[in-house]
mmCIF file of C-alpha atoms and ligand atoms in Angstrom:
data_model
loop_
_atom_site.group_PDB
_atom_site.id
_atom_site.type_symbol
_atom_site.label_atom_id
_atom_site.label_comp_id
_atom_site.label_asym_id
_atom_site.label_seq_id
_atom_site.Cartn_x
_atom_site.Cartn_y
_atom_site.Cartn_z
ATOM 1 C CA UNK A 201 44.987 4.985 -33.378
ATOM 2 C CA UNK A 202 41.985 5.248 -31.003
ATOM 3 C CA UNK A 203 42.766 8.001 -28.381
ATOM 4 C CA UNK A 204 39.701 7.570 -26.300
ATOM 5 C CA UNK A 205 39.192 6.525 -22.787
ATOM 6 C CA UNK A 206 37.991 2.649 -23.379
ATOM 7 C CA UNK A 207 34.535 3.473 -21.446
ATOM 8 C CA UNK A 208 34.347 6.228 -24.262
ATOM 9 C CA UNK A 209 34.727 4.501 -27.143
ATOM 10 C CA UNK A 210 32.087 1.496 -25.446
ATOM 11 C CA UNK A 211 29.899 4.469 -25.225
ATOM 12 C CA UNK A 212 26.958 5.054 -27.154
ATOM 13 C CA UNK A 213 25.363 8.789 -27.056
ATOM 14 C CA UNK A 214 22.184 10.001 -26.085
ATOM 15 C CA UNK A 215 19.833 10.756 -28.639
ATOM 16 C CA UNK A 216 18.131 13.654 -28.550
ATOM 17 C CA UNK A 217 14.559 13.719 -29.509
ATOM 18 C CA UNK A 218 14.359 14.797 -33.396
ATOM 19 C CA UNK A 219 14.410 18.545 -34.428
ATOM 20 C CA UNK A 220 12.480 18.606 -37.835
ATOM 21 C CA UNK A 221 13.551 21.652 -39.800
ATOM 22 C CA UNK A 222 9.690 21.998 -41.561
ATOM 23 C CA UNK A 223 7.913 25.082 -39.263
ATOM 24 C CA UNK A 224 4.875 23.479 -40.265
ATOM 25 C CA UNK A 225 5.677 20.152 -37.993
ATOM 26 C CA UNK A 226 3.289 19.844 -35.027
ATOM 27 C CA UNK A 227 6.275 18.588 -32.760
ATOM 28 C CA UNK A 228 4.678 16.660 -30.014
ATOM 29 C CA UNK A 229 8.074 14.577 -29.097
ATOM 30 C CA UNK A 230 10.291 16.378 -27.031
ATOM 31 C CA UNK A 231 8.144 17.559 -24.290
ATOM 32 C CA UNK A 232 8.671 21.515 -25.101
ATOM 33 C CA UNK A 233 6.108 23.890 -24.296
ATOM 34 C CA UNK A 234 3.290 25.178 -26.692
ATOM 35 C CA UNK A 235 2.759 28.685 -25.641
ATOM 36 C CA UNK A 236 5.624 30.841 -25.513
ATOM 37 C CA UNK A 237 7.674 32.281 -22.388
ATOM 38 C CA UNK A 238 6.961 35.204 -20.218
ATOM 39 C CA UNK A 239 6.723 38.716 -22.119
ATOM 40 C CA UNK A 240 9.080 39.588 -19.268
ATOM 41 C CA UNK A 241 11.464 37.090 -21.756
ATOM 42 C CA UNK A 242 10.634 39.491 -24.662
ATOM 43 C CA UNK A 243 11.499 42.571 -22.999
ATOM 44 C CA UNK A 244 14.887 41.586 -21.568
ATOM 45 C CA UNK A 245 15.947 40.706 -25.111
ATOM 46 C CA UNK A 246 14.910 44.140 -26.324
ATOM 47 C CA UNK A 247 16.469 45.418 -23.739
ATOM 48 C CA UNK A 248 20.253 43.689 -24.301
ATOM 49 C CA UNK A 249 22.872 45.522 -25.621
ATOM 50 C CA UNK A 250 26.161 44.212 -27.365
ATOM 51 C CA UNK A 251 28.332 46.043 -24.973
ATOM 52 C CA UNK A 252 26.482 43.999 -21.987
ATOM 53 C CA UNK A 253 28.639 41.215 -23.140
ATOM 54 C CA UNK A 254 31.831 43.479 -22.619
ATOM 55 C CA UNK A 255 32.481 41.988 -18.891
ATOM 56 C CA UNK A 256 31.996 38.823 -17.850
ATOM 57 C CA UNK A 257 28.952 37.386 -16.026
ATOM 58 C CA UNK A 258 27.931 36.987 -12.609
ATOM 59 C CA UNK A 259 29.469 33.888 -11.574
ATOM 60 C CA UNK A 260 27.568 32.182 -9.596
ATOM 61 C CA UNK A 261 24.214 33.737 -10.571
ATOM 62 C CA UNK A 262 23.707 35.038 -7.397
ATOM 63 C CA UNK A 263 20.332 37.469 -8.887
ATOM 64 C CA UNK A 264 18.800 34.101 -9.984
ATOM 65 C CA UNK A 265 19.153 32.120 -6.903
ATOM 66 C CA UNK A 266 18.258 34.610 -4.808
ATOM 67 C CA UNK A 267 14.837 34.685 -6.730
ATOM 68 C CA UNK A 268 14.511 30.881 -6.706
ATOM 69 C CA UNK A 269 15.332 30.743 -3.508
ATOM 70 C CA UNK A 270 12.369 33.142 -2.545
ATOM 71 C CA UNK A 271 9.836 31.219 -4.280
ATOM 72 C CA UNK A 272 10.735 28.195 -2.408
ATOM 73 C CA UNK A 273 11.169 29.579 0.669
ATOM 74 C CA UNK A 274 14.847 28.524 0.752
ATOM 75 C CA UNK A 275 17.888 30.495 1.196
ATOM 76 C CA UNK A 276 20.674 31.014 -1.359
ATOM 77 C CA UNK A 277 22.839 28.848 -0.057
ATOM 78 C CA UNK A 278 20.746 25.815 -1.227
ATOM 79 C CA UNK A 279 20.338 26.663 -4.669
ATOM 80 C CA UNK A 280 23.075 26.299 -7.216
ATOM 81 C CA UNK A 281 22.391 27.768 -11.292
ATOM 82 C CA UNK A 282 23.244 25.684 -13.802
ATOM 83 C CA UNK A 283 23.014 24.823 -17.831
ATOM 84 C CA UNK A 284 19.774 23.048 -18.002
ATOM 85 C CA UNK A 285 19.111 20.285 -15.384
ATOM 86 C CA UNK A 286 21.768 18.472 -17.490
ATOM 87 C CA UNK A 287 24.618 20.562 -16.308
ATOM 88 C CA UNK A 288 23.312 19.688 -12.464
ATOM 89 C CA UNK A 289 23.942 15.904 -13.419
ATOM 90 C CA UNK A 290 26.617 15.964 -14.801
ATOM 91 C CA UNK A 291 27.853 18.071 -11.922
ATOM 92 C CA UNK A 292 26.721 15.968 -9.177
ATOM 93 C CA UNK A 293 27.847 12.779 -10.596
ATOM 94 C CA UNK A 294 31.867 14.659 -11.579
ATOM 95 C CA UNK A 295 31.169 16.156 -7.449
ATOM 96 C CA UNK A 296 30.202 13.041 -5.408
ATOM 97 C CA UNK A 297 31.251 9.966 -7.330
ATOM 98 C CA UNK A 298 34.275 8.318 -8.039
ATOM 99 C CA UNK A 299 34.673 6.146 -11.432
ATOM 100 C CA UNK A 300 33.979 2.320 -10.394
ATOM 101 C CA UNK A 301 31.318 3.649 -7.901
ATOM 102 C CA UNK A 302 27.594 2.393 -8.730
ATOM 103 C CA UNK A 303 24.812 4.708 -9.756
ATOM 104 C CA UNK A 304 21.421 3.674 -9.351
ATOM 105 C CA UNK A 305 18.607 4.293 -11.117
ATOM 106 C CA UNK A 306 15.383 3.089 -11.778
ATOM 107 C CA UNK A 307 14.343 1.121 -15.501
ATOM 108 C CA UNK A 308 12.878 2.286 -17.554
ATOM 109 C CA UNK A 309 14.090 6.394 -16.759
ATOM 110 C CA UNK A 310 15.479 9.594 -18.229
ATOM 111 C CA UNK A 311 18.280 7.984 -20.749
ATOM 112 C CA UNK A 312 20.932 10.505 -20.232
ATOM 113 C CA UNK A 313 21.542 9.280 -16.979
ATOM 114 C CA UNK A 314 23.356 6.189 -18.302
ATOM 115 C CA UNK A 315 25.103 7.837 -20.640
ATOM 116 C CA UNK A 316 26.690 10.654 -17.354
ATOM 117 C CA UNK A 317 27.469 7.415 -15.506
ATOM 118 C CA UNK A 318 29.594 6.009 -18.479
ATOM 119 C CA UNK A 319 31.347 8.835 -19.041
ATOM 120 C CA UNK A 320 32.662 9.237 -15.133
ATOM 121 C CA UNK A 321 32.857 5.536 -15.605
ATOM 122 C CA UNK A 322 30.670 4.096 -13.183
ATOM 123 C CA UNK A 323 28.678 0.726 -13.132
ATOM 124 C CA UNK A 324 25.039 1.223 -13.511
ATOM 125 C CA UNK A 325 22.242 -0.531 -11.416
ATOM 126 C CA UNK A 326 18.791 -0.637 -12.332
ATOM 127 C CA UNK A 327 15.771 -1.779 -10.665
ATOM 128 C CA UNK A 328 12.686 -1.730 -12.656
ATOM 129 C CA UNK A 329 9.540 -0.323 -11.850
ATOM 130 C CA UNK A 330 6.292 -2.164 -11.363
ATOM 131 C CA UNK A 331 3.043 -2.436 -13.552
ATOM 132 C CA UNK A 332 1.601 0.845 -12.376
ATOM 133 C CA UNK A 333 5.575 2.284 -12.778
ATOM 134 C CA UNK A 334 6.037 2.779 -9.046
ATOM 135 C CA UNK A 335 9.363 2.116 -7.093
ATOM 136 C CA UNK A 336 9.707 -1.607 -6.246
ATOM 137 C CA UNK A 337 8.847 -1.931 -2.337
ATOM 138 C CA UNK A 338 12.460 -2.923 -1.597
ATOM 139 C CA UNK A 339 14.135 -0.487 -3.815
ATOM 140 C CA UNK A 340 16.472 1.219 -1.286
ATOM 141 C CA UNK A 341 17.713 -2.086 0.069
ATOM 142 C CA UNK A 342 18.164 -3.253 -3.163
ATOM 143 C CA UNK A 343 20.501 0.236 -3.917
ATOM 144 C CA UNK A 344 22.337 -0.769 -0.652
ATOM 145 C CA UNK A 345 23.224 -3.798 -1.388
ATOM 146 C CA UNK A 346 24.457 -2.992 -4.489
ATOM 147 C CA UNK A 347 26.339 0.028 -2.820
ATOM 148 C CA UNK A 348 24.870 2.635 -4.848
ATOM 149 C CA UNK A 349 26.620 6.043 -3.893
ATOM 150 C CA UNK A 350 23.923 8.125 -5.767
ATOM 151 C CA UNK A 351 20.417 7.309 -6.847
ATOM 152 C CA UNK A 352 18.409 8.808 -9.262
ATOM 153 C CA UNK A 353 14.846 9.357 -9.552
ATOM 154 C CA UNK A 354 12.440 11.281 -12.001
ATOM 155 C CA UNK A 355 9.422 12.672 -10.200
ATOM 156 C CA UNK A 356 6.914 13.246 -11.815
ATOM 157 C CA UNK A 357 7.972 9.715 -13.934
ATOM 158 C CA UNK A 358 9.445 10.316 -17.586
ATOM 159 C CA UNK A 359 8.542 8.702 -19.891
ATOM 160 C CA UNK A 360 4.993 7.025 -18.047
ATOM 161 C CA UNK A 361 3.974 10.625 -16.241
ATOM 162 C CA UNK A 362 2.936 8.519 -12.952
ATOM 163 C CA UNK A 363 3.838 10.435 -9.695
ATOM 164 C CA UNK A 364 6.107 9.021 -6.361
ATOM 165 C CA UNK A 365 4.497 10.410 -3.288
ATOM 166 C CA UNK A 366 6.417 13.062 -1.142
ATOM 167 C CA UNK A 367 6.140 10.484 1.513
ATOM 168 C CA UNK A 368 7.521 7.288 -0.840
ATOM 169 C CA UNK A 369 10.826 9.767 -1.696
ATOM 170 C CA UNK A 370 10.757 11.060 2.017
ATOM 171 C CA UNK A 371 11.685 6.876 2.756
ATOM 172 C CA UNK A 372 13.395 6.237 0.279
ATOM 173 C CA UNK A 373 16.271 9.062 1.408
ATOM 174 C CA UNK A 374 15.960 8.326 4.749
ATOM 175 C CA UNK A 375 17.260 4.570 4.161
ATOM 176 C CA UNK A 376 19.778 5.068 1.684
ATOM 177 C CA UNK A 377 23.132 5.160 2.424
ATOM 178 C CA UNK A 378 24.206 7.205 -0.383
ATOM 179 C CA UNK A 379 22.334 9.974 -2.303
ATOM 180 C CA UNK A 380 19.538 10.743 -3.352
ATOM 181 C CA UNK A 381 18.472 12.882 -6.734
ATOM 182 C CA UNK A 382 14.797 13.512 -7.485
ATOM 183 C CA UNK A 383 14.696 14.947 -11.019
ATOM 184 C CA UNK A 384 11.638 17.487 -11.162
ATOM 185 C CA UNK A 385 11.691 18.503 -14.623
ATOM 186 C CA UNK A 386 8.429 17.748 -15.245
ATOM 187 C CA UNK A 387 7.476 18.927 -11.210
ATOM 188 C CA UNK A 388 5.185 22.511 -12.567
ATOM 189 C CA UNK A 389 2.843 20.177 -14.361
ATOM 190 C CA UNK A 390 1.728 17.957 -10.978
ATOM 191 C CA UNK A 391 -1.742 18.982 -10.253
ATOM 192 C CA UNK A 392 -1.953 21.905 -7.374
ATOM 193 C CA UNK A 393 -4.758 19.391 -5.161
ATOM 194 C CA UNK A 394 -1.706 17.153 -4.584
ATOM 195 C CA UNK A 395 -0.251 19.795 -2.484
ATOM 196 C CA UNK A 396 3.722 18.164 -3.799
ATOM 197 C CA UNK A 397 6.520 20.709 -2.066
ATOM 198 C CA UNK A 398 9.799 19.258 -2.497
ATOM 199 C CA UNK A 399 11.483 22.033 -0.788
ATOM 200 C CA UNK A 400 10.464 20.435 2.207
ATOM 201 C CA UNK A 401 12.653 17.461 1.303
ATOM 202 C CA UNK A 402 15.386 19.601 0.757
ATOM 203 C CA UNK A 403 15.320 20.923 4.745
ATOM 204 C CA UNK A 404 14.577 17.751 6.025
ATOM 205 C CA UNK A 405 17.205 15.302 4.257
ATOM 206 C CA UNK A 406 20.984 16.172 3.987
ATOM 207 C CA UNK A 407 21.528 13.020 1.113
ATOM 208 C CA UNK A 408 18.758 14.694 -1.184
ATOM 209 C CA UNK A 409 19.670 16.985 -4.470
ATOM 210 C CA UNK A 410 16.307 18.147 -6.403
ATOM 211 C CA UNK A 411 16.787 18.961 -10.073
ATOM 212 C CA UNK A 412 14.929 21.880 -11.754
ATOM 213 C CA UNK A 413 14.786 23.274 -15.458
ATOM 214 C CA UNK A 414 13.052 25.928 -17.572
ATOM 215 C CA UNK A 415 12.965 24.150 -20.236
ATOM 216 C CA UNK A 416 9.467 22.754 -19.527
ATOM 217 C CA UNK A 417 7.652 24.506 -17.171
ATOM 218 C CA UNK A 418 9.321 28.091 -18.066
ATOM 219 C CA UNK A 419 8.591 26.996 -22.228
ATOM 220 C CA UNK A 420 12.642 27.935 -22.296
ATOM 221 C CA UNK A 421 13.938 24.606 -23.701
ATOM 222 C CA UNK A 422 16.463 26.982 -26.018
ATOM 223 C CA UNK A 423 17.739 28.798 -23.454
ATOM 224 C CA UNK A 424 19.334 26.090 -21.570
ATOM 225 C CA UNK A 425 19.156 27.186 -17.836
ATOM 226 C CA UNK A 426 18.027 25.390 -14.597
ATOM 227 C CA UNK A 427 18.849 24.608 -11.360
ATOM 228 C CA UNK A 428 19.670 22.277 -8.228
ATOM 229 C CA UNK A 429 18.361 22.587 -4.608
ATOM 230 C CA UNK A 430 19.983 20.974 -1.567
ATOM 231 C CA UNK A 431 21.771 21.470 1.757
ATOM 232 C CA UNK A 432 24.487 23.860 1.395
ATOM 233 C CA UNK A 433 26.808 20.922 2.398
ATOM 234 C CA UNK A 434 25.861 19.246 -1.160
ATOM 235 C CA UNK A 435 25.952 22.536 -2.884
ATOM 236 C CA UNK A 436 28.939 24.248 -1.846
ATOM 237 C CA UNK A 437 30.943 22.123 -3.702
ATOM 238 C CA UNK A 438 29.153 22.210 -6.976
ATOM 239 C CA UNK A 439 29.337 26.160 -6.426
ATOM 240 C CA UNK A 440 32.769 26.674 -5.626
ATOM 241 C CA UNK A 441 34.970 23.943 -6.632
ATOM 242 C CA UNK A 442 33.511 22.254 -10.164
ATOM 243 C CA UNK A 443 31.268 23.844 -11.923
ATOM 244 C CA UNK A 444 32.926 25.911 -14.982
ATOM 245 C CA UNK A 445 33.749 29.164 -13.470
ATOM 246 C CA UNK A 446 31.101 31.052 -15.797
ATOM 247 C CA UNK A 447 28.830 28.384 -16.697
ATOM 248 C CA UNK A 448 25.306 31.194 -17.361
ATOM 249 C CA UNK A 449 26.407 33.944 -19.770
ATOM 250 C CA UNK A 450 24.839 37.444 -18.659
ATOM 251 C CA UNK A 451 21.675 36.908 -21.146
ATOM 252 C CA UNK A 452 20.453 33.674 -19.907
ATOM 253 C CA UNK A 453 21.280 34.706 -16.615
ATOM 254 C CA UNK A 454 18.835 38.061 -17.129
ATOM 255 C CA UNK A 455 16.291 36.159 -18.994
ATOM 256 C CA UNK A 456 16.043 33.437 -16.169
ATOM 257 C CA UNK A 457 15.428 36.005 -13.331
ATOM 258 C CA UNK A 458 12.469 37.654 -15.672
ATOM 259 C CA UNK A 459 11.220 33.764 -16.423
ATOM 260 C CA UNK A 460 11.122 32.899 -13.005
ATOM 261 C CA UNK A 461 9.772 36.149 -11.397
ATOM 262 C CA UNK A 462 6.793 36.083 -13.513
ATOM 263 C CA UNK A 463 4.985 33.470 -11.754
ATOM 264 C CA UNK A 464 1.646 34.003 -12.922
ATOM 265 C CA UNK A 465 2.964 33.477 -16.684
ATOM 266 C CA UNK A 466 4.196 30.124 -15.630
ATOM 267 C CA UNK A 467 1.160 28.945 -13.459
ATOM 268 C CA UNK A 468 -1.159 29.822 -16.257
ATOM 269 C CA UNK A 469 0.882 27.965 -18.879
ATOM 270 C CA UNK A 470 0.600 24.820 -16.350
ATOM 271 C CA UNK A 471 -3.048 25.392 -16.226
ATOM 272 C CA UNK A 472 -3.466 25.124 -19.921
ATOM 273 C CA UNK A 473 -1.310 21.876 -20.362
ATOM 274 C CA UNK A 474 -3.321 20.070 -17.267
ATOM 275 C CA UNK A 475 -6.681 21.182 -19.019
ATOM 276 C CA UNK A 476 -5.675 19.598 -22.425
ATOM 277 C CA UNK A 477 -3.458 17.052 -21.043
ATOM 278 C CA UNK A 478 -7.066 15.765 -19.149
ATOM 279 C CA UNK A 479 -8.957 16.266 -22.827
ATOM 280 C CA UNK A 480 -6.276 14.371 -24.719
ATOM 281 C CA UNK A 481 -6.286 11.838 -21.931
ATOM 282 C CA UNK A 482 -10.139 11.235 -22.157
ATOM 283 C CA UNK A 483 -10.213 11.545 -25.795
ATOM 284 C CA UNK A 484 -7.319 9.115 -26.720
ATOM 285 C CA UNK A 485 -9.045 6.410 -23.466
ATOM 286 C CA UNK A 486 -12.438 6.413 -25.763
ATOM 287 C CA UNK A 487 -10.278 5.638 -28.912
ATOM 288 C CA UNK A 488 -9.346 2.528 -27.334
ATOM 289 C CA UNK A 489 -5.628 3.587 -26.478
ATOM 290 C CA UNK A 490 -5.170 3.462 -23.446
ATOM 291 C CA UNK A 491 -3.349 6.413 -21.339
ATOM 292 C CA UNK A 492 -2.622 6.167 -17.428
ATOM 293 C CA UNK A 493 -3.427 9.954 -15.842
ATOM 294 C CA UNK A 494 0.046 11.559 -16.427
ATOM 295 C CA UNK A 495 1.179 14.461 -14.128
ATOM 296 C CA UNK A 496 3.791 15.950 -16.942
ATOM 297 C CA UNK A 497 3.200 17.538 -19.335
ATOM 298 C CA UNK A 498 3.018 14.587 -21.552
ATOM 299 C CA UNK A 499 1.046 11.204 -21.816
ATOM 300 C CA UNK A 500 2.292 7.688 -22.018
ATOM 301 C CA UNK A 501 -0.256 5.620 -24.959
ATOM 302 C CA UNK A 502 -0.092 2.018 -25.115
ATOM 303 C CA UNK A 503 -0.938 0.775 -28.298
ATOM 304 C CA UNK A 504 -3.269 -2.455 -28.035
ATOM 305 C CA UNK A 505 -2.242 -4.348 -30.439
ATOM 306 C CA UNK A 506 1.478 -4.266 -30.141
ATOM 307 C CA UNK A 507 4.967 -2.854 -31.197
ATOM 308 C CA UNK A 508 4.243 -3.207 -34.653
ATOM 309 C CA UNK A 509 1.092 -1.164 -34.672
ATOM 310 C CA UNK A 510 2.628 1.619 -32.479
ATOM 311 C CA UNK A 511 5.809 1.670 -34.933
ATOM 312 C CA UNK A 512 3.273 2.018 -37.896
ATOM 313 C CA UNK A 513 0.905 5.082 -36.208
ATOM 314 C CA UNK A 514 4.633 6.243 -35.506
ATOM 315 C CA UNK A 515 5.554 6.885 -39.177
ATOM 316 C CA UNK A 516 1.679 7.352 -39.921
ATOM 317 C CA UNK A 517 1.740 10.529 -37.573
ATOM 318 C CA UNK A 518 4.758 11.652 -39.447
ATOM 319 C CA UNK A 519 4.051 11.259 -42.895
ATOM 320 C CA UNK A 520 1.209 13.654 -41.852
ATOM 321 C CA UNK A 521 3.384 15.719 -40.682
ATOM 322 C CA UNK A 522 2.737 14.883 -36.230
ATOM 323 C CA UNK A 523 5.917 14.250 -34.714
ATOM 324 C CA UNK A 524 5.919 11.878 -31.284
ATOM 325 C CA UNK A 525 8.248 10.026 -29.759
ATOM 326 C CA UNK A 526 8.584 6.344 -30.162
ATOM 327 C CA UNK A 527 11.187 4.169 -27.619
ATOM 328 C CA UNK A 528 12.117 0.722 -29.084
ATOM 329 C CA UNK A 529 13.060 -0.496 -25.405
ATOM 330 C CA UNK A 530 11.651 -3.600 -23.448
ATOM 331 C CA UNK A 531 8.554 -1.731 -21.948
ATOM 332 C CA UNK A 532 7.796 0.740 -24.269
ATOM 333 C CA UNK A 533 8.434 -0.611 -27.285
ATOM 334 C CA UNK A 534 4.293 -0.913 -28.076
ATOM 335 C CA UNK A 535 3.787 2.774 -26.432
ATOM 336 C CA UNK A 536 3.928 6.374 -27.907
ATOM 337 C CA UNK A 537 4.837 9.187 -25.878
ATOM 338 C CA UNK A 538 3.132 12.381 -26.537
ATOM 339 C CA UNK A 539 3.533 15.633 -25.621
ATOM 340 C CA UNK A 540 1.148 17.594 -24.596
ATOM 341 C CA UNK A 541 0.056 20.282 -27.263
ATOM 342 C CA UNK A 542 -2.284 23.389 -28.072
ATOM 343 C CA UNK A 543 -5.684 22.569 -28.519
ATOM 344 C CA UNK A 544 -5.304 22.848 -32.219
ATOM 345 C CA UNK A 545 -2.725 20.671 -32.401
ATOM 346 C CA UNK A 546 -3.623 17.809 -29.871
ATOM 347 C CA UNK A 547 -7.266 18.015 -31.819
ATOM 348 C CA UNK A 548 -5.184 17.346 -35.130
ATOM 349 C CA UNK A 549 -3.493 14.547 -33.178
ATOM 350 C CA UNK A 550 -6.393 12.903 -32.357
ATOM 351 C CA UNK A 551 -8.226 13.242 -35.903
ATOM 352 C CA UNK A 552 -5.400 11.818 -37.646
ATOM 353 C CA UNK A 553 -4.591 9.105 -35.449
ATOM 354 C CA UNK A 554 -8.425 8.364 -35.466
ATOM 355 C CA UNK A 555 -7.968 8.048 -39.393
ATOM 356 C CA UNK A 556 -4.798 5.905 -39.021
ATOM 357 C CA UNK A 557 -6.722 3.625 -36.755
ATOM 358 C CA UNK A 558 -9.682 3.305 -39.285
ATOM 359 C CA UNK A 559 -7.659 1.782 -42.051
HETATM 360 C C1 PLP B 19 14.078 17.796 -19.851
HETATM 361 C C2 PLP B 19 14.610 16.924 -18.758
HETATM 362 C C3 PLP B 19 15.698 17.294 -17.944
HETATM 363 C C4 PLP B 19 16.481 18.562 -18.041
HETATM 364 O O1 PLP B 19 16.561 19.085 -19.254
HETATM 365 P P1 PLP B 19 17.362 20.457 -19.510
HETATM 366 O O2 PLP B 19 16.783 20.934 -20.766
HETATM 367 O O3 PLP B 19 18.804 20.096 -19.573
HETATM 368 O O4 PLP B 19 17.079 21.345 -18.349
HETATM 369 C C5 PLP B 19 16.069 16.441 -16.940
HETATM 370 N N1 PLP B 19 15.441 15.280 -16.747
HETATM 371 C C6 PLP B 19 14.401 14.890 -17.484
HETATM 372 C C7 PLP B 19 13.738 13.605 -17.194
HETATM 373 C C8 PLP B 19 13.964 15.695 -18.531
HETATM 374 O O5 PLP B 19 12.948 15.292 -19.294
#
């Protein structure tokens, strides 16, 4: 006897980027930081005590999104906490759309999103993106017609690292009928010339949710905490009526505030990965693999001679001990996406995929 929901059992998981359990690994696939968190971070941990835990938490995390709300010149109201950006979708899909209704989303794109809209048991529409992995010109009439209720969009792009335009997303929300959710997970890493503020989206379009973590830009992957912004319309009901009552225990909660606060930290980590995500860039273009400028913290290498090659400097990378990440999908199946490392261990990168191209 099968007990699960048919759409369940049809499902297939996500897979999460391997976790090798050699310390020695340099682990360049799942787009974690390099350089440790905040010694705020630190001191908050020294600073927790056992009987802390004795009440419960703050609900709604009220310390937090004050302080987020701060740095983007928003007010509380249009900030909601949550367990990693993947508690946000999860939450906006189970909020604002009913099984059978479609979700849109853009091919290739983050893979958990399919795997959210099979679970609330909604049809899936995808529109792929074009050579230089930029919305199709007639995306949001294409997500009408198909009566998309929510769309979702990564900004800056995972897995290619290419960038939509504040103005692009600005168009795209103002002609859909549904909503609209701009994924910013990789947002800290967009260089600061492009001037990219997508609070301003949030005050000027009531369909738009924007999706924030600390697991990249905060180097906080383990902690599991990030957030949503949006109209207080779209996040009152997230707030108050179905998100798990405490969804941040009192540690994250505390260890977020001291994250966040400690801007300088973060905006000197994001310096570092844009200097050696240019180097890597430059250095892997004169190798003959070529790499589009990313804005993430990762890059995007097409392999020349095909999917065959790529799977082969793949395993090559991790027999000598270089984990990336390799996607055997339609468009990416001859790529290699790489994240973004010290300089130490993008320069051991490079010489060893150097010597895996020589042979
Ligand atoms: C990492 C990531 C997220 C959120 O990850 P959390 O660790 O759950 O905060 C969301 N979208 C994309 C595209 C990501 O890469």
């Amino acid at each position: 006897m099968n007990y699960e929901r048919d759409n369940i059992r049809r499902l297939t998981g996500y897979v999460s980027g391997e976790q090798p359990d050699n310390p020695q690994t340099i682990k360049l696939n799942t787009n974690e930081s390099p350089w440790p968190p905040s010694p705020m971070v630190d001191s908050v941990l020294r600073n927790v005590g056992a009987a802390d835990l004795r009440r419960y938490p703050p609900p709604t995390a009220d310390a937090f999104r004050d302080i987020a709300a701060g740095h983007h010149g928003l007010s509380r109201d249009h900030i909601i906490a949550t367990r990693g950006g993947d508690e946000l979708l999860r939450l906006v899909i189970t909020t604002f759309v009913d099984p059978g209704q479609v979700i849109a989303m853009t091919d290739p794109t983050y893979s958990l999103y399919r795997v959210l809209a099979q679970i609330q048991n909604c049809p899936v529409a995808h529109f792929a993106l074009d050579e230089d992995w930029q919305m199709p010109p007639d995306f949001a009439n294409a997500a009408n017609q198909a009566n998309a209720r929510l769309t979702l969009i990564v900004n800056p792009h995972a897995p290619s690292g290419r960038m939509h335009s504040k103005d692009a997303l600005k168009d795209l929300a103002d002609k859909l009928h549904g909503l609209l959710l701009i994924d910013e997970a990789y947002v800290d890493f967009i260089d600061p010339e492009l001037a990219y503020d997508s609070a301003d989206l949030v005050r000027q379009c009531p369909n738009v949710i924007i999706l924030r973590t600390l697991s990249k830009g905060y180097a906080l992957a383990g902690l599991r905490f990030g957030y949503g912004m949006a109209q207080p319309e779209l996040v009152a009901p997230m707030l108050g009526k179905t998100r798990d009552s405490y969804n941040l225990d009192y540690i994250s909660q505390k260890i977020a505030e001291a994250a966040i606060t400690d801007q300088a930290w973060a905006n000197n980590l994001w310096t570092k990965v844009r200097e050696q995500r240019h180097a890597v860039t430059v250095a892997l273009n004169a190798m003959g693999l070529p790499v589009q400028p990313s804005q993430s913290n990762f890059v995007l290498v097409t392999v020349p001679k095909g999917k065959d090659h790529a799977v082969s400097l793949y395993r090559g990378l991790k027999a000598r001990g270089i984990l990336v990440r390799y996607f055997d999908e339609d468009r990416l199946a001859d790529k290699l996406r790489i994240t973004i490392g010290t300089p130490d261990e993008n320069q051991r990168l490079l010489t060893e995929l150097a010597a895996l191209l020589d042979q």
